[in-house]
């Protein structure tokens, strides 16, 4: 339990620190530590959804932080692992709006990273995949999207429209 709380603390502290240029390297170090800790915790408890979700949110924050730091290739490698794991989770429960919304956010991140690397075709592929998930979310969710998710949906739609 203490390790799970430490993992959460590292994640939350690094989210804030990543926003500040001079704190970003420390945030990346914390995110790497959190990722290792979550991965180790999952070895003994592969079905622990809390730890699995914390690992995935850590990967997302880590990729975003690396992108902000200008490390696009590192961000791409991390986000690629994130999207694969998010997609696997979605496949296990394809009508779960929460998992669909998280996959949309991860696909948007991959599109942004691809754009930063001038990989326009790859970005368009992720915008297209995200757009398909947006449609699925609208069909499966009984609730309106949160403000943050709605922002991501609009970014996906805008990116997808640009690719047409």
Short mmCIF file of C-alpha atoms in Angstrom, two decimals:
data_model
loop_
_atom_site.label_atom_id
_atom_site.label_comp_id
_atom_site.label_asym_id
_atom_site.label_seq_id
_atom_site.Cartn_x
_atom_site.Cartn_y
_atom_site.Cartn_z
CA UNK A 1 0.00 0.00 0.00
CA UNK A 2 2.84 2.37 0.81
CA UNK A 3 4.38 1.79 -2.61
CA UNK A 4 1.05 2.57 -4.30
CA UNK A 5 0.79 5.84 -2.37
CA UNK A 6 4.39 6.72 -3.24
CA UNK A 7 3.63 5.98 -6.88
CA UNK A 8 0.65 8.33 -6.76
CA UNK A 9 2.71 11.05 -5.09
CA UNK A 10 5.46 10.81 -7.73
CA UNK A 11 2.90 10.98 -10.51
CA UNK A 12 1.02 13.97 -9.09
CA UNK A 13 4.18 15.93 -8.28
CA UNK A 14 5.58 15.37 -11.76
CA UNK A 15 2.39 16.51 -13.50
CA UNK A 16 2.82 19.94 -11.93
CA UNK A 17 6.60 20.02 -12.34
CA UNK A 18 6.40 19.14 -16.02
CA UNK A 19 4.60 22.42 -16.67
CA UNK A 20 7.68 24.35 -15.50
CA UNK A 21 10.67 24.32 -17.83
CA UNK A 22 13.27 24.39 -15.05
CA UNK A 23 11.55 21.53 -13.17
CA UNK A 24 10.97 19.27 -16.19
CA UNK A 25 14.13 17.15 -15.94
CA UNK A 26 13.28 16.33 -12.33
CA UNK A 27 9.72 15.49 -13.35
CA UNK A 28 11.00 13.10 -16.02
CA UNK A 29 13.23 11.42 -13.44
CA UNK A 30 10.24 11.03 -11.07
CA UNK A 31 8.07 9.66 -13.87
CA UNK A 32 10.73 7.06 -14.74
CA UNK A 33 10.84 6.05 -11.07
CA UNK A 34 7.04 5.84 -10.93
CA UNK A 35 6.99 3.74 -14.10
CA UNK A 36 9.53 1.28 -12.71
CA UNK A 37 7.66 1.05 -9.43
CA UNK A 38 4.30 0.43 -11.14
CA UNK A 39 5.84 -2.16 -13.45
CA UNK A 40 7.38 -3.98 -10.48
CA UNK A 41 4.11 -3.88 -8.55
CA UNK A 42 2.28 -5.37 -11.53
CA UNK A 43 4.66 -8.34 -11.63
CA UNK A 44 3.08 -9.65 -8.45
CA UNK A 45 -0.43 -8.36 -9.15
CA UNK A 46 -1.04 -8.35 -12.90
CA UNK A 47 -4.79 -7.80 -12.38
CA UNK A 48 -4.43 -4.80 -10.04
CA UNK A 49 -6.45 -2.22 -11.96
CA UNK A 50 -5.36 0.69 -9.73
CA UNK A 51 -1.67 0.04 -10.37
CA UNK A 52 -2.27 -0.66 -14.05
CA UNK A 53 -4.14 2.63 -14.48
CA UNK A 54 -1.47 4.51 -12.53
CA UNK A 55 1.16 2.99 -14.84
CA UNK A 56 -0.79 4.10 -17.89
CA UNK A 57 -1.34 7.63 -16.60
CA UNK A 58 2.34 7.77 -15.70
CA UNK A 59 3.29 6.73 -19.25
CA UNK A 60 0.99 9.42 -20.63
CA UNK A 61 2.47 12.10 -18.38
CA UNK A 62 6.00 10.90 -19.14
CA UNK A 63 5.46 11.03 -22.92
CA UNK A 64 3.92 14.50 -22.65
CA UNK A 65 6.77 15.72 -20.45
CA UNK A 66 9.41 14.33 -22.83
CA UNK A 67 7.65 16.08 -25.73
CA UNK A 68 7.63 19.38 -23.81
CA UNK A 69 11.34 18.90 -23.12
CA UNK A 70 11.98 18.46 -26.86
CA UNK A 71 12.66 14.72 -26.70
CA UNK A 72 10.21 13.72 -29.42
CA UNK A 73 11.70 10.27 -30.10
CA UNK A 74 11.61 9.35 -26.43
CA UNK A 75 8.05 10.68 -26.20
CA UNK A 76 7.09 8.58 -29.22
CA UNK A 77 8.57 5.39 -27.74
CA UNK A 78 6.76 5.89 -24.44
CA UNK A 79 3.45 6.88 -26.06
CA UNK A 80 3.63 3.88 -28.36
CA UNK A 81 3.74 1.57 -25.32
CA UNK A 82 0.90 3.56 -23.79
CA UNK A 83 -1.37 3.29 -26.82
CA UNK A 84 -0.73 -0.45 -27.14
CA UNK A 85 -1.64 -1.04 -23.50
CA UNK A 86 -4.68 1.25 -23.71
CA UNK A 87 -5.86 -0.59 -26.82
CA UNK A 88 -5.42 -3.98 -25.11
CA UNK A 89 -7.49 -2.72 -22.18
CA UNK A 90 -10.15 -1.39 -24.55
CA UNK A 91 -10.30 -4.75 -26.36
CA UNK A 92 -11.01 -6.55 -23.06
CA UNK A 93 -14.03 -4.28 -22.43
CA UNK A 94 -14.86 -2.57 -25.74
CA UNK A 95 -18.04 -0.91 -24.49
CA UNK A 96 -16.48 0.76 -21.46
CA UNK A 97 -16.72 4.54 -22.08
CA UNK A 98 -13.95 5.25 -19.57
CA UNK A 99 -11.45 3.07 -21.43
CA UNK A 100 -12.60 4.49 -24.75
CA UNK A 101 -12.08 8.05 -23.50
CA UNK A 102 -8.60 7.22 -22.23
CA UNK A 103 -7.72 5.63 -25.56
CA UNK A 104 -8.88 8.80 -27.35
CA UNK A 105 -6.55 10.88 -25.17
CA UNK A 106 -3.63 8.52 -25.84
CA UNK A 107 -4.25 8.54 -29.60
CA UNK A 108 -4.36 12.33 -29.55
CA UNK A 109 -1.00 12.39 -27.75
CA UNK A 110 0.49 10.09 -30.42
CA UNK A 111 -0.87 12.37 -33.14
CA UNK A 112 0.70 15.43 -31.48
CA UNK A 113 4.04 13.68 -31.11
CA UNK A 114 3.92 12.55 -34.74
CA UNK A 115 3.15 16.11 -35.85
CA UNK A 116 6.11 17.41 -33.84
CA UNK A 117 8.31 14.98 -35.79
CA UNK A 118 6.78 16.04 -39.14
CA UNK A 119 5.28 12.56 -39.55
CA UNK A 120 2.01 13.82 -41.00
CA UNK A 121 0.75 10.50 -42.36
CA UNK A 122 1.27 8.84 -39.00
CA UNK A 123 -0.44 11.74 -37.22
CA UNK A 124 -3.40 11.43 -39.58
CA UNK A 125 -3.62 7.71 -38.83
CA UNK A 126 -3.88 8.50 -35.11
CA UNK A 127 -6.40 11.28 -35.72
CA UNK A 128 -8.47 8.81 -37.75
CA UNK A 129 -8.26 6.12 -35.05
CA UNK A 130 -9.15 8.73 -32.44
CA UNK A 131 -12.11 9.86 -34.52
CA UNK A 132 -13.41 6.27 -34.68
CA UNK A 133 -13.11 6.03 -30.89
CA UNK A 134 -14.96 9.35 -30.52
CA UNK A 135 -17.85 7.87 -32.49
CA UNK A 136 -17.74 4.73 -30.33
CA UNK A 137 -17.69 6.85 -27.16
CA UNK A 138 -20.80 8.74 -28.29
CA UNK A 139 -22.63 5.44 -28.83
CA UNK A 140 -21.57 3.76 -25.59
CA UNK A 141 -21.55 6.60 -23.06
CA UNK A 142 -24.70 7.64 -21.29
CA UNK A 143 -23.01 10.75 -19.89
CA UNK A 144 -21.73 13.88 -21.55
CA UNK A 145 -17.94 14.03 -21.84
CA UNK A 146 -15.99 15.96 -19.22
CA UNK A 147 -14.62 19.37 -20.17
CA UNK A 148 -11.15 17.86 -20.65
CA UNK A 149 -12.41 14.96 -22.77
CA UNK A 150 -14.57 17.32 -24.81
CA UNK A 151 -11.46 19.40 -25.50
CA UNK A 152 -9.60 16.27 -26.63
CA UNK A 153 -12.54 15.21 -28.80
CA UNK A 154 -12.54 18.61 -30.49
CA UNK A 155 -8.77 18.38 -31.08
CA UNK A 156 -9.17 14.90 -32.58
CA UNK A 157 -12.02 16.05 -34.83
CA UNK A 158 -10.07 19.13 -35.93
CA UNK A 159 -6.97 17.06 -36.66
CA UNK A 160 -9.00 14.48 -38.53
CA UNK A 161 -10.73 17.17 -40.62
CA UNK A 162 -7.33 18.66 -41.49
CA UNK A 163 -6.17 15.27 -42.76
CA UNK A 164 -9.10 14.87 -45.17
#
